[in-house]
């Protein structure tokens, strides 16, 4: 058993940013645990550009963005153990394993969970058909191409218009594959609009809304998929089936925060985000345990992950320095088109400005995002259009935040303008 | 004496192992590239108590005999087995006599400790069971086993005792040459045998009919299943049956020894004996009917679906014994409770063959097989010792199931070892968890290529033609 002030689980963009910020807030006894053989997380396989516009005011590739944070962490001399998998957390003790140290237990004063998310697999969406080779989640295909230099297939159908799927449509096309269609269950995309333009429209790849894949055919390798239109209840409509010959089906049907360790530890999770329920310091229901990045809720932009994670890192450092005397919370509800807002709780004893991140349930035009406290509008932000694929934010001034901290009830919702 | 066994499912492997106690040269021919690739990889994994089969049938006899063997056999061969008990649930007062009849039938078959419980008592033990359940037959001797884990254990022990496994050998002809039976394979290879043992599962009729004038007919009866995430495994601790129907034991809610819960199987007769596709209708039926047992089931907890084919012989019972033609022994029509019956069937088959051919018992037979290391189930001390001996056990490859590189390498190096992703999955559970191989697939491909000495582009999911990638990026 070893002691560490701060253990950060995950060395991707969230963990690196949290470590940097914790250090800058005065904490020196930090250890990052990363399961892959190098830091950077999923950014390492995202070789396209478009990262860093908010953080660095320039367009970087994923590995470039990660490298900047890796340098910041290295310059501060923060220890990182790669190839190290966390097995469990109990009583603020982290059990982990790697080839060099074997099984190790660290007793921590604070823990930051920055373990990212995973892709929803085929099984979770119940597509019937064969179990042949050729069905990949988009991220797995991305790793095969970009890291391992291996080509998953040559005639491709993509189910789901999440960002990774859109990026992979372009990537596969660049490598000479024929992307025959992107099939989206919903009447709108769950990806960023810029990706639809740059990855599909620029390459004449058809995007078919309100369709789904109802069967996968093939013996040893996928030979075709059957696509059908869906009704307003998302059920396939009989008679609309169409077979598309292909050797590969990529799935980009959602990302799920990877919270199994948190669950076993007894951290309270939100059924909407799949991540922990946190206060404005990003502290979970376990005192001294923080969460940030895609393990908290799935982000579209790494820039927002970094920003959020710096807050978690600084909060963890402050918690270690001052200990916890936690005031009561006001809970922030979400309704009228807002699916969730993070943080879900705000400490009444806090001070200063506050920011919320949220997602809407469906596309809406000419609306405002409103924070209501005890029935009164305290803050709002006008939006021409909001879509489920793009995360929305609402920032409160210090004065607005003080009203919230004194409120009995608070809710964030969409309202017409 | 040369014996050729056709089929490396649980029956072929169990028969091979029991025959390897005797002085004979034994070869197993399997059309796939691994053992347990057919029905043995896709069934309920239930070790049935034995109340369901008709008294006096082969099914009843071998079910009850087989069930009793599992405690010592699982210890001897190192596979997972647990007596979790089973309920047959009854949803209406009118059906209670059927339940009582089942208990009487069980008694006649020699099943011990059967009891009828009230709905309230059942819900005390299984609190997710439907309020609509009025009574149930409790069978504490029912158990669960990993059907492929058991098959692999049998195969490894058979191989350790000298049995030769030949894969990718699809039998295409059977004939006689002098006193020998000649087995021809699709790839042109031939095997001469003094006796052929037909353990060909759903293709058992095809094999018989190649040699024997007395024709058999097997109907492939398709069963579709859904597997739930481990976080949903509280819904059942015992195996939960509904009252049986003509086509089988109905839809089960059944825990697995791996810690998941399964729903299924459906029962639909199909023409294509190799078609293990799932269907929308079948999956919906499996889920809806399972909800009758456990109404709170969530479709969100489903992590994968699969289909198995039962080898249903039109006579309705197992067919075990010397065929009415020379040089052939049939072990066919081994549908449920075939997995449960397999240890007893294998002993009987080996004993009958050894008597007929006056085979002597070998003195060097080794009955024990060491179970492969399972990092996830070890204590911290055991883990530390294992990593100290081999650092590869400190590298977690499959994060969902906590499977280490050491375990994957071990699975490849065993005999018969894993050759593809599915083989790794069945031996170690890597890729069987909630992400279904999303993260670990590329890592396992690297390890397979390294250990097998092949190019990574040649790595397959389940044998030739199922290569994961089509080549390198240009």
CSV table of C-alpha atoms in Angstrom, one decimal, chain A residues 35-37 42 83 85 87 97-103 105 115 117-119 121-134 136-137 139-140 143-145 148-154 171 175 212-214 216-221 235-236 247 258 260 263 271, chain B residues 32 226 229 231 272 274-280 283 299-300 302-307 375 379-381 383-384 387 391-396 399-400 402 425 434-439 441-443 445-446 456-457 461-474:
chain,number,residue,atom,x,y,z
A,35,UNK,CA,-4.0,1.7,-19.3
A,36,UNK,CA,-2.6,2.1,-22.8
A,37,UNK,CA,1.1,2.1,-23.5
A,42,UNK,CA,-8.4,8.3,-28.0
A,83,UNK,CA,0.3,0.1,-19.3
A,85,UNK,CA,-5.1,-0.8,-15.5
A,87,UNK,CA,-9.0,-2.9,-11.3
A,97,UNK,CA,-1.9,-3.7,-12.2
A,98,UNK,CA,0.9,-3.5,-14.7
A,99,UNK,CA,3.7,-5.7,-15.9
A,100,UNK,CA,6.5,-3.9,-14.0
A,101,UNK,CA,5.1,-3.3,-10.6
A,102,UNK,CA,2.6,-6.1,-10.6
A,103,UNK,CA,-0.4,-5.4,-8.3
A,105,UNK,CA,-2.6,-0.3,-4.1
A,115,UNK,CA,-11.4,7.2,-17.8
A,117,UNK,CA,-16.1,6.4,-22.7
A,118,UNK,CA,-16.6,3.4,-24.9
A,119,UNK,CA,-18.7,2.8,-28.0
A,121,UNK,CA,-21.6,-2.2,-29.6
A,122,UNK,CA,-23.8,-4.0,-32.1
A,123,UNK,CA,-25.3,-6.2,-29.4
A,124,UNK,CA,-26.7,-3.2,-27.5
A,125,UNK,CA,-28.8,-2.2,-30.5
A,126,UNK,CA,-30.1,-5.6,-31.3
A,127,UNK,CA,-29.3,-5.8,-35.1
A,128,UNK,CA,-30.3,-9.3,-36.2
A,129,UNK,CA,-28.3,-11.4,-38.7
A,130,UNK,CA,-25.1,-13.2,-39.0
A,131,UNK,CA,-22.0,-13.1,-36.8
A,132,UNK,CA,-19.6,-12.8,-39.6
A,133,UNK,CA,-16.4,-10.8,-39.6
A,134,UNK,CA,-16.7,-7.2,-40.9
A,136,UNK,CA,-16.8,-2.9,-36.4
A,137,UNK,CA,-17.5,0.0,-34.1
A,139,UNK,CA,-13.6,3.7,-33.3
A,140,UNK,CA,-12.2,0.2,-33.6
A,143,UNK,CA,-7.7,2.4,-34.6
A,144,UNK,CA,-7.1,-0.3,-37.1
A,145,UNK,CA,-6.5,2.2,-39.9
A,148,UNK,CA,-2.2,-0.3,-37.0
A,149,UNK,CA,-2.2,0.6,-40.7
A,150,UNK,CA,-4.8,-2.1,-41.4
A,151,UNK,CA,-7.7,-1.7,-43.8
A,152,UNK,CA,-11.0,-3.0,-42.3
A,153,UNK,CA,-12.9,-3.4,-45.6
A,154,UNK,CA,-13.5,-1.9,-49.0
A,171,UNK,CA,-11.1,8.3,-43.8
A,175,UNK,CA,-8.1,5.0,-48.4
A,212,UNK,CA,-31.9,1.7,-39.8
A,213,UNK,CA,-30.1,-1.6,-40.5
A,214,UNK,CA,-32.5,-4.5,-39.9
A,216,UNK,CA,-26.6,-8.3,-41.5
A,217,UNK,CA,-26.0,-11.1,-44.1
A,218,UNK,CA,-22.9,-13.2,-44.7
A,219,UNK,CA,-21.3,-16.5,-43.7
A,220,UNK,CA,-17.7,-15.9,-42.8
A,221,UNK,CA,-17.6,-12.2,-43.9
A,235,UNK,CA,-39.9,0.9,-35.8
A,236,UNK,CA,-38.8,-0.5,-39.2
A,247,UNK,CA,-18.2,-6.3,-46.8
A,258,UNK,CA,-17.1,4.0,-18.9
A,260,UNK,CA,-18.1,0.4,-14.2
A,263,UNK,CA,-20.5,1.9,-10.1
A,271,UNK,CA,-29.4,7.7,-15.7
B,32,UNK,CA,-14.3,-25.9,-38.3
B,226,UNK,CA,-29.8,-12.7,-25.7
B,229,UNK,CA,-24.6,-7.2,-19.1
B,231,UNK,CA,-24.6,-5.4,-14.1
B,272,UNK,CA,-30.3,-24.6,-43.4
B,274,UNK,CA,-25.4,-24.0,-40.9
B,275,UNK,CA,-27.5,-20.9,-40.5
B,276,UNK,CA,-27.0,-19.3,-37.1
B,277,UNK,CA,-28.3,-15.9,-38.0
B,278,UNK,CA,-30.4,-14.2,-35.5
B,279,UNK,CA,-33.8,-12.7,-36.6
B,280,UNK,CA,-35.7,-9.7,-35.5
B,283,UNK,CA,-35.0,-11.9,-30.6
B,299,UNK,CA,-33.6,-4.2,-23.3
B,300,UNK,CA,-30.8,-1.7,-22.5
B,302,UNK,CA,-28.6,-6.6,-23.7
B,303,UNK,CA,-24.9,-6.8,-24.8
B,304,UNK,CA,-25.1,-9.5,-27.5
B,305,UNK,CA,-27.4,-12.1,-29.2
B,306,UNK,CA,-26.6,-15.5,-30.7
B,307,UNK,CA,-28.3,-18.5,-32.2
B,375,UNK,CA,-6.8,-13.5,-13.4
B,379,UNK,CA,-7.0,-13.2,-4.9
B,380,UNK,CA,-4.5,-10.4,-4.8
B,381,UNK,CA,-1.8,-12.8,-3.6
B,383,UNK,CA,-2.3,-12.3,-8.9
B,384,UNK,CA,1.0,-11.0,-7.5
B,387,UNK,CA,2.7,-11.6,-12.4
B,391,UNK,CA,4.8,-10.2,-16.3
B,392,UNK,CA,2.4,-10.8,-19.2
B,393,UNK,CA,-0.2,-11.4,-16.5
B,394,UNK,CA,0.2,-7.8,-15.5
B,395,UNK,CA,-1.0,-6.5,-18.9
B,396,UNK,CA,-4.8,-6.2,-19.0
B,399,UNK,CA,-10.8,-4.2,-19.8
B,400,UNK,CA,-14.4,-5.3,-19.5
B,402,UNK,CA,-10.1,-8.1,-16.9
B,425,UNK,CA,-13.1,-15.4,-26.6
B,434,UNK,CA,-19.9,-5.1,-22.5
B,435,UNK,CA,-17.8,-3.5,-25.2
B,436,UNK,CA,-17.8,-6.7,-27.2
B,437,UNK,CA,-14.2,-6.5,-28.3
B,438,UNK,CA,-14.3,-2.8,-29.3
B,439,UNK,CA,-11.1,-2.0,-27.5
B,441,UNK,CA,-9.8,-6.7,-30.9
B,442,UNK,CA,-6.7,-4.9,-32.4
B,443,UNK,CA,-4.6,-6.0,-29.4
B,445,UNK,CA,-5.0,-9.6,-33.3
B,446,UNK,CA,-1.4,-8.5,-32.6
B,456,UNK,CA,-1.7,-9.8,-38.8
B,457,UNK,CA,-3.8,-9.5,-42.0
B,461,UNK,CA,-12.6,-14.2,-36.4
B,462,UNK,CA,-13.6,-17.8,-36.9
B,463,UNK,CA,-11.4,-19.5,-39.4
B,464,UNK,CA,-10.5,-19.0,-43.1
B,465,UNK,CA,-12.7,-16.5,-44.9
B,466,UNK,CA,-13.4,-14.5,-41.7
B,467,UNK,CA,-10.2,-12.4,-41.8
B,468,UNK,CA,-10.7,-9.3,-39.7
B,469,UNK,CA,-9.0,-6.9,-42.2
B,470,UNK,CA,-8.6,-7.0,-45.9
B,471,UNK,CA,-5.0,-5.9,-46.0
B,472,UNK,CA,-2.7,-3.0,-45.1
B,473,UNK,CA,-3.4,0.6,-45.7
B,474,UNK,CA,-1.6,1.7,-48.8
